[in-house]
PDB file of C-alpha atoms in Angstrom:
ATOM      1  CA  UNK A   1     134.648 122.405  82.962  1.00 49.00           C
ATOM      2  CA  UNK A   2     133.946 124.289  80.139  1.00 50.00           C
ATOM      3  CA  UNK A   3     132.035 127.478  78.793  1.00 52.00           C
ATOM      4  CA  UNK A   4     129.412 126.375  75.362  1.00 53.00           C
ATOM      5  CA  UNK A   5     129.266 130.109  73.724  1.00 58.00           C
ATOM      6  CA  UNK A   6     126.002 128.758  71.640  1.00 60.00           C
ATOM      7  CA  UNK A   7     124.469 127.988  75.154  1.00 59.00           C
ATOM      8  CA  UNK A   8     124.266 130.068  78.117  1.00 62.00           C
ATOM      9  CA  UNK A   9     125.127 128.038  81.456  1.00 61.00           C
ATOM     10  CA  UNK A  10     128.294 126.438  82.519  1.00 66.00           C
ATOM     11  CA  UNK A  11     128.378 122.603  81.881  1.00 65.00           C
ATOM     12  CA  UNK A  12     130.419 120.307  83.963  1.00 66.00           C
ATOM     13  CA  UNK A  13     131.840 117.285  83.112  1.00 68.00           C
ATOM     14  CA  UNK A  14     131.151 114.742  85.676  1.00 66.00           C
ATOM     15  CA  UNK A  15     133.745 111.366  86.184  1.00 69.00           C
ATOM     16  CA  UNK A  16     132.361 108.358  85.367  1.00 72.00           C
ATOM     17  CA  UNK A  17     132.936 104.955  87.431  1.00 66.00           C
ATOM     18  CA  UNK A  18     132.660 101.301  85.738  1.00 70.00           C
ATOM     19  CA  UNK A  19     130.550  98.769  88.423  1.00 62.00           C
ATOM     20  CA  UNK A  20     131.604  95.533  88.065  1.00 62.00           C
ATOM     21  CA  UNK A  21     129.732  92.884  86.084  1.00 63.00           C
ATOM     22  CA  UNK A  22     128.523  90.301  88.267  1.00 57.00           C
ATOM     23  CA  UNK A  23     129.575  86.954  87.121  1.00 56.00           C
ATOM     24  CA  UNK A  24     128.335  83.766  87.697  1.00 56.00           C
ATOM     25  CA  UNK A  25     131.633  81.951  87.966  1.00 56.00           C
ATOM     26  CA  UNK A  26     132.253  83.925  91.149  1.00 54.00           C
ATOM     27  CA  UNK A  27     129.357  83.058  93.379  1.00 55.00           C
ATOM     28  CA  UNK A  28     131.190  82.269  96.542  1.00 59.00           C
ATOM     29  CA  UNK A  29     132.335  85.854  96.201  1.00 61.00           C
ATOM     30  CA  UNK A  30     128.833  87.250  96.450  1.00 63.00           C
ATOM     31  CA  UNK A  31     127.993  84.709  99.213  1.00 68.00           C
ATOM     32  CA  UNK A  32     131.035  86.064 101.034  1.00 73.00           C
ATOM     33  CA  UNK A  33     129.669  89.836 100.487  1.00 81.00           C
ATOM     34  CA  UNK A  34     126.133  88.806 101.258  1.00 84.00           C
ATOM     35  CA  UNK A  35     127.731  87.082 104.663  1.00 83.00           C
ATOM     36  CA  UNK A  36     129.498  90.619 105.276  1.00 85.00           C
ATOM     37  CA  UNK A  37     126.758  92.540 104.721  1.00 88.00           C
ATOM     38  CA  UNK A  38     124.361  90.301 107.181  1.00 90.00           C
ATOM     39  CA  UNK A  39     126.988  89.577 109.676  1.00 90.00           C
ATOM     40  CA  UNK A  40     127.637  93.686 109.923  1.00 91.00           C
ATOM     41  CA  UNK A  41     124.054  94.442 110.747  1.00 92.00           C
ATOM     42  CA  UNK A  42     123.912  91.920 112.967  1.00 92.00           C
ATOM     43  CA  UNK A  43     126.893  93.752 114.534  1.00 93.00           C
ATOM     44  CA  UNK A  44     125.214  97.352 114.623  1.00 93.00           C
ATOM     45  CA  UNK A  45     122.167  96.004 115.887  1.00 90.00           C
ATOM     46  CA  UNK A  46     123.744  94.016 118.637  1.00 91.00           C
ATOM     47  CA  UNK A  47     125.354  97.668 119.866  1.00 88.00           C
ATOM     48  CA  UNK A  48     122.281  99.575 119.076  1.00 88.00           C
ATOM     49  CA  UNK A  49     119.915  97.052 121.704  1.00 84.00           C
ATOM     50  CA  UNK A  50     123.024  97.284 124.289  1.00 83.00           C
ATOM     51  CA  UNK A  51     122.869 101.344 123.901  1.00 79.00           C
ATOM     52  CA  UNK A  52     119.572 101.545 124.478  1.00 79.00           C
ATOM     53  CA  UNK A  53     119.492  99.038 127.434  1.00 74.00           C
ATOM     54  CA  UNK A  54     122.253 100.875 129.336  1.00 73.00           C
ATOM     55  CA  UNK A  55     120.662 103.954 128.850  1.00 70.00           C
ATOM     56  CA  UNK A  56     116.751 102.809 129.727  1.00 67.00           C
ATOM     57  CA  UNK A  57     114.780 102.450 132.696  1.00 57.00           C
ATOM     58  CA  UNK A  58     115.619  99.182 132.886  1.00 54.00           C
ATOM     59  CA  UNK A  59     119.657  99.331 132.666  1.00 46.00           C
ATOM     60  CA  UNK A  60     119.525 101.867 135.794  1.00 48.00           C
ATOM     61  CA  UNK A  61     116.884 100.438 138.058  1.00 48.00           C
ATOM     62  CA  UNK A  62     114.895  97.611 138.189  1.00 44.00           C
ATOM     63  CA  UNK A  63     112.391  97.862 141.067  1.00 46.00           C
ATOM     64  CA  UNK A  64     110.264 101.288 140.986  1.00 44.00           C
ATOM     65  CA  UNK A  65     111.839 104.294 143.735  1.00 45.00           C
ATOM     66  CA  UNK A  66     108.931 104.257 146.058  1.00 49.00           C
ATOM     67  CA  UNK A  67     110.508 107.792 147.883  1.00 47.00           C
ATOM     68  CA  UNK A  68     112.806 110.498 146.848  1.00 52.00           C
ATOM     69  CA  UNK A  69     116.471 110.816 148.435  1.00 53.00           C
ATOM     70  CA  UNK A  70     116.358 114.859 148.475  1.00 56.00           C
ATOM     71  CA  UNK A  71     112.670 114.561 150.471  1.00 54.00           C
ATOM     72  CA  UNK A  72     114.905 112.584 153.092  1.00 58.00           C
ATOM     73  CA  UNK A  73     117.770 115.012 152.757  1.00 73.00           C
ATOM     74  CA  UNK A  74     115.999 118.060 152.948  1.00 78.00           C
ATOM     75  CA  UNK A  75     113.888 116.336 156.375  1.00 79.00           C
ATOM     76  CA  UNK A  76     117.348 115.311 157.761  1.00 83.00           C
ATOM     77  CA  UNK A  77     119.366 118.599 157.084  1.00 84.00           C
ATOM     78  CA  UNK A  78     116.486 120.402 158.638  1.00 84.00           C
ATOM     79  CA  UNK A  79     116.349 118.300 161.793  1.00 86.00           C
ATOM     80  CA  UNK A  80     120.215 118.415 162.046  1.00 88.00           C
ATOM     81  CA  UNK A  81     120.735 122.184 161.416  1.00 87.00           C
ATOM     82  CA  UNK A  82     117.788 123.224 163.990  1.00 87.00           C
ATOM     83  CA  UNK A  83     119.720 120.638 166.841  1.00 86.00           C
ATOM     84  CA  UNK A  84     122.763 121.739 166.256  1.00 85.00           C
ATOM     85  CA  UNK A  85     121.501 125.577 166.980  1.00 86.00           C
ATOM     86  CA  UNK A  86     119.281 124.514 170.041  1.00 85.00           C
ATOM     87  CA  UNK A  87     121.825 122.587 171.694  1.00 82.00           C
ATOM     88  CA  UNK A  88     124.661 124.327 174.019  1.00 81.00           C
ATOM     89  CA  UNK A  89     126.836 123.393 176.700  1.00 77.00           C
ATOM     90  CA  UNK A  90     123.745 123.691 179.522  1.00 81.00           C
ATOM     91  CA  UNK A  91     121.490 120.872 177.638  1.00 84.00           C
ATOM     92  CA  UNK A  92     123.906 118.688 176.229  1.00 85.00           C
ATOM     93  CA  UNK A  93     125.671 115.437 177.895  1.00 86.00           C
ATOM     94  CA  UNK A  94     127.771 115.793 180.385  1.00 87.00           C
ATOM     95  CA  UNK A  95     129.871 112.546 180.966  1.00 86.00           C
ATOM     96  CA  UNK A  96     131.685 111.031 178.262  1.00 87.00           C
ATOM     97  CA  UNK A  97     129.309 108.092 177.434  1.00 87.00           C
ATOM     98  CA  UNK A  98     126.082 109.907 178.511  1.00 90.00           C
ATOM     99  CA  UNK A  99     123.189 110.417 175.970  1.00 90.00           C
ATOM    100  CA  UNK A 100     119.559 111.780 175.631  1.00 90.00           C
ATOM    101  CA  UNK A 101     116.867 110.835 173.406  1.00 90.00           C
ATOM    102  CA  UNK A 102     113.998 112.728 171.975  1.00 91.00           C
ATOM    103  CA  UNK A 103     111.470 111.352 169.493  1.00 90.00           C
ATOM    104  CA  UNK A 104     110.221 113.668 166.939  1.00 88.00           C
ATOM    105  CA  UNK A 105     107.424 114.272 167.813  1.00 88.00           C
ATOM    106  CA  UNK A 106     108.908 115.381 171.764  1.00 90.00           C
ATOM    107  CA  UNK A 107     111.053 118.105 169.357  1.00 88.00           C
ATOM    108  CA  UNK A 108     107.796 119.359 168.067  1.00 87.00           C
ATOM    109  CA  UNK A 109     105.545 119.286 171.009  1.00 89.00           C
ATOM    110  CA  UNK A 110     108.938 121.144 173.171  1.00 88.00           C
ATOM    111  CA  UNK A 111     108.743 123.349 169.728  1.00 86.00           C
ATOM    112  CA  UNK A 112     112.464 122.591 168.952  1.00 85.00           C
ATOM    113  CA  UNK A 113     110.944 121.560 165.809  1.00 85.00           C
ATOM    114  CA  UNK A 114     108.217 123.006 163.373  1.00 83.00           C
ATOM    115  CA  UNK A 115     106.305 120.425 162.180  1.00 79.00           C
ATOM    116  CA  UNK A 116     105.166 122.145 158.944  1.00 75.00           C
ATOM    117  CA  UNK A 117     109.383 122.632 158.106  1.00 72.00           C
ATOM    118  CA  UNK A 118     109.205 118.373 157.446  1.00 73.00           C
ATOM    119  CA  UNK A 119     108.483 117.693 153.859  1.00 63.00           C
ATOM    120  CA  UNK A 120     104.836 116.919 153.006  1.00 62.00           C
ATOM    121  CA  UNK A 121     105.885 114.832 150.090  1.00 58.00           C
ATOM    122  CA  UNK A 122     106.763 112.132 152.854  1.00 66.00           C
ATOM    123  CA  UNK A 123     104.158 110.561 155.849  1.00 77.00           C
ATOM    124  CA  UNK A 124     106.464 110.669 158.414  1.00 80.00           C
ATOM    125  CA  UNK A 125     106.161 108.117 161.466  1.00 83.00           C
ATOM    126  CA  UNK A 126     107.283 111.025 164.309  1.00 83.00           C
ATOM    127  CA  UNK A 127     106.543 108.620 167.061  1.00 88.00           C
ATOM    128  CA  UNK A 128     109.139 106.180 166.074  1.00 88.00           C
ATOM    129  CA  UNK A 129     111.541 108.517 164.339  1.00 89.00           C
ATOM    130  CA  UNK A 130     114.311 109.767 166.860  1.00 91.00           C
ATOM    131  CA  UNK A 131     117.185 111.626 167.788  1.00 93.00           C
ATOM    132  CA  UNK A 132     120.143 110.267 169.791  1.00 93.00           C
ATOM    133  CA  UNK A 133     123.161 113.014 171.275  1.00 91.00           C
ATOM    134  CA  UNK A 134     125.962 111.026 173.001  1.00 91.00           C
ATOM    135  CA  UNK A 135     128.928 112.162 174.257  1.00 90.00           C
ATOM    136  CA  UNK A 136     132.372 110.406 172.926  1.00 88.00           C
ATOM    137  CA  UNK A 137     135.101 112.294 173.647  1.00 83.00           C
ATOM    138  CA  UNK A 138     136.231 115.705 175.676  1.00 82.00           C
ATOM    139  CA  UNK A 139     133.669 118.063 174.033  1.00 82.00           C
ATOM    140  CA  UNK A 140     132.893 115.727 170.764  1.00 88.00           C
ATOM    141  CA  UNK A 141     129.083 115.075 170.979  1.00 90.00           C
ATOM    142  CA  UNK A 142     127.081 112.327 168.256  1.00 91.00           C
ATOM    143  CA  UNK A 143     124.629 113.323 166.540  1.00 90.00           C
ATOM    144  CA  UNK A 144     122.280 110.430 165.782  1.00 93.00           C
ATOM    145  CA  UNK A 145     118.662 110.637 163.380  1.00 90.00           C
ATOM    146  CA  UNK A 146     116.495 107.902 162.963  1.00 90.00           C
ATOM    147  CA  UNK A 147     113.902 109.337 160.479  1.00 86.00           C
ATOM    148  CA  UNK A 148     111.117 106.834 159.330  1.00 85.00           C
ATOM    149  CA  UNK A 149     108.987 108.045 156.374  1.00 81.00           C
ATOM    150  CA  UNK A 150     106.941 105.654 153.973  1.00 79.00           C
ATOM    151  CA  UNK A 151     108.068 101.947 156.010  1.00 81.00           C
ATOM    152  CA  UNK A 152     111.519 103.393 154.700  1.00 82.00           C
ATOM    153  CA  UNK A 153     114.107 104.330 157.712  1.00 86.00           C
ATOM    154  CA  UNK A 154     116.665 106.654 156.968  1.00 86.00           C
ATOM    155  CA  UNK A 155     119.579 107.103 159.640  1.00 88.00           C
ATOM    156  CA  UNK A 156     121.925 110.346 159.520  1.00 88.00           C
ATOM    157  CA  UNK A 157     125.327 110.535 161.958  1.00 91.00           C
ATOM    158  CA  UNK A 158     126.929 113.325 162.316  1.00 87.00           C
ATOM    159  CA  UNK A 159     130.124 114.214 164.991  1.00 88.00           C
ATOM    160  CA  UNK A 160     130.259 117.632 165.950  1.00 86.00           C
ATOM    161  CA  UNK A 161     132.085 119.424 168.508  1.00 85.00           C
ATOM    162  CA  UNK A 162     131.379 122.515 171.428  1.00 76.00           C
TER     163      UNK A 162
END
């Protein structure tokens, strides 16, 4: 780098680099270069289609989700939270072994339930849905739910003790 004093600017001298020649003599060296160059791309594309197919719809799922698992939670966690604060020691099983069963639709006509509290997002089958307490153990109770929304049955267990 240098200052002209005729010229106002700076002027930079930049390195220069010699490319090869190609020569003819060596043409299995530019078949071996083309060969790199083709069998790299085939590389990067090979990695780019296996990126994109782990990461599509089609790497995670094939068949479409015909429900959504929080609809089902939130249903479930309602049901069980709402039991578990009706129930006591006067309407629970007595005898180790003993159980009672209530549809859904029983909780909601004895208004255990609120029927507008289960998600909308889901047609719920309340006839055939159900709820299952059994006694195991000293004070250990089972808490069984049979919920069946869209043909799809979901089943929640849950131990709990009073």
């Amino acid at each position: 780098m240098y200052e002209n004093k005729n010229k106002r600017g700076i002027n930079i001298d930049l390195p220069t680099f010699k490319l090869p020649k190609f020569n003819k003599k060596n043409s299995n060296d530019s078949k071996k270069t083309i060969f790199n160059i083709i069998f790299k791309f085939a590389v990067i594309c090979l990695f780019f289609f296996i990126f994109i197919f782990c990461f599509s719809k089609f790497g995670k799922s094939i068949k479409p989700v015909e429900h959504e698992e929080k609809d089902f939670n939130t249903n479930l966690t309602y049901i069980k939270s709402t039991l578990l604060d009706y129930y006591n020691i006067n309407n629970l099983p007595k005898i180790n072994g003993d159980s009672t069963s209530y549809t859904i639709s029983e909780l909601i006509d004895k208004e255990i339930l609120v029927k507008s509290n289960i998600n909308k997002n889901e047609e719920c089958d309340l006839k055939s849905s159900y709820v299952v307490i059994t006694k195991t153990k000293n004070s250990i109770y089972n808490l069984k739910i049979s919920l069946l929304c869209n043909d799809i049955e979901e089943v929640l267990e849950y131990d709990f003790k009073k």
